[in-house]
CSV table of C-alpha atoms in Angstrom, one decimal:
chain,number,residue,atom,x,y,z
J,26,MET,CA,26.4,51.4,104.0
J,27,LYS,CA,24.3,54.3,103.1
J,28,LYS,CA,24.7,55.8,106.5
J,29,LEU,CA,28.5,55.4,106.3
J,30,PHE,CA,28.6,57.1,102.9
J,31,ARG,CA,26.8,60.0,104.3
J,32,ASN,CA,29.3,60.3,107.1
J,33,GLU,CA,32.2,60.2,104.7
J,34,THR,CA,30.5,62.8,102.6
J,35,SER,CA,30.1,65.0,105.7
J,36,TYR,CA,33.7,64.4,106.6
J,37,GLU,CA,34.8,65.5,103.2
J,38,GLN,CA,32.6,68.5,103.3
J,39,LEU,CA,34.0,69.4,106.7
J,40,GLU,CA,37.5,69.1,105.4
J,41,LYS,CA,36.7,71.3,102.4
J,42,ASP,CA,35.1,73.8,104.7
J,43,TYR,CA,38.2,73.7,106.9
J,44,GLU,CA,40.5,74.4,103.9
J,45,ARG,CA,38.3,77.2,102.8
J,46,ILE,CA,38.4,78.8,106.2
J,47,LYS,CA,42.1,78.5,106.3
J,48,ARG,CA,42.3,80.3,102.9
J,49,ILE,CA,40.0,83.0,104.1
J,50,LYS,CA,42.0,83.4,107.3
J,51,LYS,CA,45.2,83.5,105.3
J,52,ARG,CA,43.8,86.2,103.0
J,53,MET,CA,42.5,88.1,106.0
J,54,GLY,CA,46.0,87.9,107.6
J,55,VAL,CA,47.7,89.2,104.5
J,56,ARG,CA,45.1,92.1,104.3
J,57,THR,CA,45.5,92.8,108.0
J,58,PHE,CA,49.3,92.8,107.6
J,59,LEU,CA,49.1,95.2,104.6
J,60,LEU,CA,46.7,97.4,106.5
J,61,VAL,CA,49.1,97.5,109.5
J,62,LEU,CA,52.0,98.1,107.2
J,63,PHE,CA,50.1,101.0,105.5
J,64,LEU,CA,49.3,102.6,108.8
J,65,PHE,CA,52.8,102.2,110.0
J,66,GLY,CA,54.1,103.8,106.8
J,67,VAL,CA,51.7,106.7,107.2
J,68,ASN,CA,53.0,107.2,110.8
J,69,VAL,CA,56.6,106.9,109.8
J,70,PHE,CA,56.0,109.5,107.1
J,71,ALA,CA,54.3,111.8,109.5
J,72,TRP,CA,57.2,111.3,112.0
J,73,PHE,CA,59.8,112.2,109.4
J,74,VAL,CA,57.8,115.2,108.4
J,75,TYR,CA,57.7,116.4,112.0
J,76,ILE,CA,61.4,115.9,112.5
J,77,SER,CA,62.1,117.7,109.3
J,78,GLU,CA,60.1,120.7,110.5
J,79,ALA,CA,61.6,120.6,113.9
J,80,GLN,CA,65.1,120.9,112.4
J,81,VAL,CA,64.4,124.1,110.4
J,82,GLN,CA,67.1,126.5,111.7
J,83,THR,CA,67.3,130.3,112.1
J,84,ASP,CA,70.7,131.8,112.0
J,85,ALA,CA,70.8,135.1,114.0
J,86,SER,CA,73.9,136.8,115.4
J,87,VAL,CA,73.9,139.0,118.5
J,88,ALA,CA,75.7,142.3,118.2
J,89,ALA,CA,78.8,142.4,120.4
J,90,TRP,CA,78.9,145.1,123.1
J,91,ASP,CA,82.5,145.8,124.0
J,92,LEU,CA,82.9,149.3,125.5
J,93,ASN,CA,85.5,150.3,128.1
J,94,PHE,CA,86.9,153.3,129.8
J,95,TYR,CA,90.6,153.8,130.3
J,96,ASP,CA,92.6,156.1,132.6
J,97,GLY,CA,95.9,155.6,130.8
J,98,THR,CA,96.0,151.8,130.6
J,99,ASP,CA,93.8,151.2,133.6
J,100,LEU,CA,90.1,150.2,133.2
J,101,VAL,CA,87.9,152.6,135.2
J,102,LYS,CA,84.1,153.2,135.7
J,103,ASN,CA,84.1,156.4,137.9
J,104,ILE,CA,86.5,159.4,137.9
J,105,HIS,CA,87.1,160.5,141.5
J,106,LEU,CA,88.9,163.8,141.9
J,107,THR,CA,90.1,165.4,145.1
J,108,PRO,CA,92.0,168.5,143.9
J,109,THR,CA,93.7,171.0,146.2
J,110,ILE,CA,92.2,174.3,144.9
J,111,TYR,CA,93.3,177.9,145.4
J,112,PRO,CA,93.3,181.1,143.3
J,113,GLY,CA,95.9,181.0,140.7
J,114,MET,CA,96.3,177.2,141.0
J,115,GLN,CA,97.7,175.2,138.1
J,116,ASP,CA,94.8,173.7,136.2
J,117,VAL,CA,93.9,170.1,137.3
J,118,GLU,CA,92.9,167.9,134.3
J,119,LYS,CA,91.9,164.3,134.1
J,120,THR,CA,91.2,162.6,130.7
J,121,VAL,CA,89.5,159.2,130.3
J,122,THR,CA,89.5,157.4,126.9
J,123,ILE,CA,86.3,155.8,125.9
J,124,SER,CA,86.9,152.8,123.6
J,125,ASN,CA,84.1,151.3,121.6
J,126,ALA,CA,84.9,148.0,120.0
J,127,SER,CA,81.3,147.0,119.6
J,128,ASP,CA,79.2,146.1,116.6
J,129,VAL,CA,76.9,149.0,117.4
J,130,GLY,CA,77.2,152.7,118.2
J,131,ALA,CA,77.0,154.3,121.6
J,132,THR,CA,76.1,157.6,123.3
J,133,VAL,CA,78.4,159.0,125.9
J,134,VAL,CA,76.5,160.0,129.1
J,135,TYR,CA,78.1,161.6,132.2
J,136,LYS,CA,76.9,163.0,135.5
J,137,PRO,CA,78.7,164.8,138.3
J,138,ILE,CA,77.7,163.1,141.5
J,139,ASP,CA,78.5,163.2,145.3
J,140,ILE,CA,79.8,166.8,145.1
J,141,TYR,CA,81.1,167.9,148.5
J,142,PHE,CA,82.4,171.2,149.8
J,143,ALA,CA,83.8,171.2,153.4
J,144,GLY,CA,82.2,167.8,154.0
J,145,GLN,CA,78.7,168.8,153.0
J,146,LYS,CA,76.8,167.8,149.9
J,147,LEU,CA,76.2,170.7,147.4
J,148,TYR,CA,73.5,169.1,145.3
J,149,ALA,CA,70.7,166.6,145.9
J,150,ASP,CA,71.0,163.2,144.2
J,151,GLU,CA,68.0,164.0,142.0
J,152,SER,CA,69.4,167.2,140.7
J,153,ASN,CA,69.6,167.6,136.9
J,154,SER,CA,73.0,166.7,135.5
J,155,THR,CA,73.1,169.6,133.0
J,156,GLN,CA,72.2,172.2,135.7
J,157,ILE,CA,74.9,170.8,138.0
J,158,SER,CA,77.5,171.0,135.2
J,159,GLN,CA,76.5,174.6,134.4
J,160,SER,CA,76.6,175.6,138.1
J,161,LEU,CA,80.1,174.1,138.6
J,162,GLN,CA,81.2,176.0,135.5
J,163,ASN,CA,79.7,179.4,136.2
J,164,ASP,CA,78.6,179.9,139.8
J,165,TYR,CA,81.8,179.7,141.8
J,166,PRO,CA,85.2,181.3,141.5
J,167,PHE,CA,86.7,177.9,140.8
J,168,LYS,CA,85.5,176.3,137.6
J,169,VAL,CA,84.8,172.7,136.8
J,170,LEU,CA,84.4,171.9,133.1
J,171,PHE,CA,83.4,168.7,131.4
J,172,SER,CA,84.1,168.0,127.8
J,173,SER,CA,84.2,165.1,125.4
J,174,THR,CA,85.8,165.0,121.9
J,175,LYS,CA,82.7,163.0,120.8
J,176,ILE,CA,79.3,162.3,122.3
J,177,GLU,CA,78.1,159.9,119.6
J,178,LEU,CA,80.4,156.9,118.9
J,179,THR,CA,80.1,154.7,115.9
J,180,ASN,CA,81.1,151.0,116.2
J,181,VAL,CA,84.9,150.6,116.6
J,182,ASP,CA,85.4,154.2,117.7
J,183,SER,CA,86.8,156.2,120.6
J,184,ALA,CA,86.6,159.5,122.4
J,185,ASP,CA,88.4,161.4,125.1
J,186,PHE,CA,86.4,162.7,128.1
J,187,THR,CA,88.1,165.4,130.1
J,188,VAL,CA,87.5,167.0,133.5
J,189,ARG,CA,89.2,170.3,134.0
J,190,ILE,CA,89.4,172.4,137.2
J,191,THR,CA,90.7,176.0,137.2
J,192,TRP,CA,90.7,179.0,139.6
J,193,PRO,CA,92.0,182.1,137.9
J,194,PHE,CA,93.3,185.3,139.6
J,195,GLU,CA,91.6,187.6,137.1
J,196,GLU,CA,88.0,188.8,137.1
J,197,SER,CA,88.4,190.9,140.3
J,198,ASP,CA,85.3,192.9,139.4
J,199,LYS,CA,83.0,189.9,139.2
J,200,TYR,CA,80.7,188.5,141.7
J,201,TYR,CA,80.1,184.9,142.5
J,202,LYS,CA,77.4,182.9,144.4
J,203,VAL,CA,78.1,182.1,148.0
J,204,ILE,CA,78.5,178.4,148.4
J,205,LYS,CA,75.6,177.4,150.6
J,206,THR,CA,77.7,175.3,152.9
J,207,LEU,CA,79.9,178.2,153.9
J,208,PRO,CA,78.9,179.6,157.3
J,209,PHE,CA,78.1,183.3,157.9
J,210,THR,CA,81.0,185.7,158.3
J,211,GLU,CA,81.1,189.3,159.3
J,212,ASP,CA,84.5,189.8,157.6
J,213,TYR,CA,83.1,190.3,154.1
J,214,ASP,CA,80.2,192.0,152.5
J,215,TYR,CA,77.3,190.1,150.8
J,216,TYR,CA,75.3,191.2,147.8
J,217,THR,CA,72.0,190.4,146.0
J,218,PHE,CA,71.4,190.5,142.3
J,219,ASN,CA,68.3,192.1,140.8
J,220,ASN,CA,67.5,193.4,137.4
J,221,GLY,CA,71.2,193.1,136.3
J,222,VAL,CA,72.5,195.1,139.4
J,223,TYR,CA,74.4,193.8,142.4
J,224,SER,CA,73.4,195.5,145.6
J,225,LYS,CA,74.9,195.3,149.1
J,226,ALA,CA,72.6,193.3,151.4
J,227,ASN,CA,71.9,193.6,155.1
J,228,VAL,CA,72.9,190.1,156.2
J,229,THR,CA,73.1,188.9,159.8
J,230,ALA,CA,73.7,185.6,161.5
J,231,SER,CA,70.0,185.3,162.1
J,232,ASN,CA,68.8,185.8,158.5
J,233,TYR,CA,71.8,184.3,156.7
J,234,ALA,CA,70.4,180.8,156.3
J,235,SER,CA,67.2,182.1,154.6
J,236,LEU,CA,69.1,184.3,152.3
J,237,VAL,CA,72.3,182.3,151.4
J,238,SER,CA,70.9,180.8,148.2
J,239,SER,CA,70.5,184.3,146.7
J,240,LEU,CA,73.7,185.9,148.1
J,241,TYR,CA,76.9,186.8,146.2
J,242,MET,CA,80.3,188.0,147.1
J,243,ILE,CA,82.8,190.0,145.1
J,244,LYS,CA,85.6,187.9,143.5
J,245,ASP,CA,88.5,189.0,145.8
J,246,ASP,CA,86.4,188.5,149.0
J,247,ILE,CA,85.1,185.1,148.1
J,248,ASP,CA,88.6,184.0,147.0
J,249,SER,CA,89.9,185.0,150.4
J,250,TYR,CA,87.0,183.5,152.4
J,251,ILE,CA,87.1,180.1,150.6
J,252,GLY,CA,90.9,180.0,151.0
J,253,GLU,CA,90.7,180.7,154.8
J,254,TYR,CA,87.8,178.4,155.4
J,255,CYS,CA,89.2,175.5,153.4
J,256,GLY,CA,92.6,175.8,155.0
J,257,THR,CA,91.0,175.5,158.5
J,258,TYR,CA,88.7,172.7,157.4
J,259,GLU,CA,91.5,170.6,155.8
J,260,LYS,CA,93.7,171.0,158.8
J,261,ASN,CA,91.0,170.0,161.3
J,262,ASN,CA,89.5,167.1,159.3
J,263,SER,CA,92.4,165.7,157.3
J,264,ASP,CA,90.2,165.8,154.2
J,265,THR,CA,90.1,167.8,151.0
J,266,CYS,CA,87.7,170.7,151.1
J,267,PHE,CA,86.3,170.1,147.6
J,268,ASN,CA,85.7,166.7,146.0
J,269,PHE,CA,83.4,165.0,143.6
J,270,THR,CA,82.8,162.0,141.4
J,271,VAL,CA,81.9,161.9,137.8
J,272,SER,CA,79.8,158.9,136.7
J,273,LEU,CA,80.7,158.1,133.1
J,274,LYS,CA,78.9,155.5,130.9
J,275,ALA,CA,77.9,154.8,127.4
J,276,VAL,CA,74.4,153.8,126.2
J,277,GLN,CA,74.0,151.5,123.3
J,278,ARG,CA,72.3,153.1,120.3
J,279,ASN,CA,69.7,151.1,118.3
J,280,SER,CA,70.7,152.7,115.0
């Protein structure tokens, strides 16, 4: 009997121990669950913080750039002129309207390019635009003038850019540079210019090429020579004797 009692006691003790373990396990489960829930909550909070930061927005508008060139109602980029020129001709004029509908200002920039006389190029591509313009306006008996009613355009603004070609009869006592593409002729006299004085030069077919860049002819003579030469050139080549292109653009201003 004593042995059995001990066994029963052991059994009861085991049962108590088992219940105690269950309670500990249960408490550990609750704690573990709370710990997991806490960690999950921290992660969820961090995730929401990250998303909140990622959705911070910056509103920035890009300035509109809307600038066009019109020949009448036609959009253009280059002005290409092929005038028939002669002394006393009626002036040739072409106007292009520059329309700026942008949010920013613009600067009008132009450059005469591809200038040909009798099929040969008068200026190198790298030539300075201002020097070309001054040469076309002053060096030859025919004049090419460029002008714009405005160079600096504000936003929502416009300007008229004009090319004008003239060849007056007057100025018979003036001298003009010989166009370097013209060949030597014995029919007219050549002059050099030194210290404000024009002097008759001894020019021959053999030295003409080395001197032509510094030679001049009197107005009446160069008028006649160009007229004769261009008449022959156009008849033989079915092409205008003098033609050029003006590149016209507008550059956006930062202020």
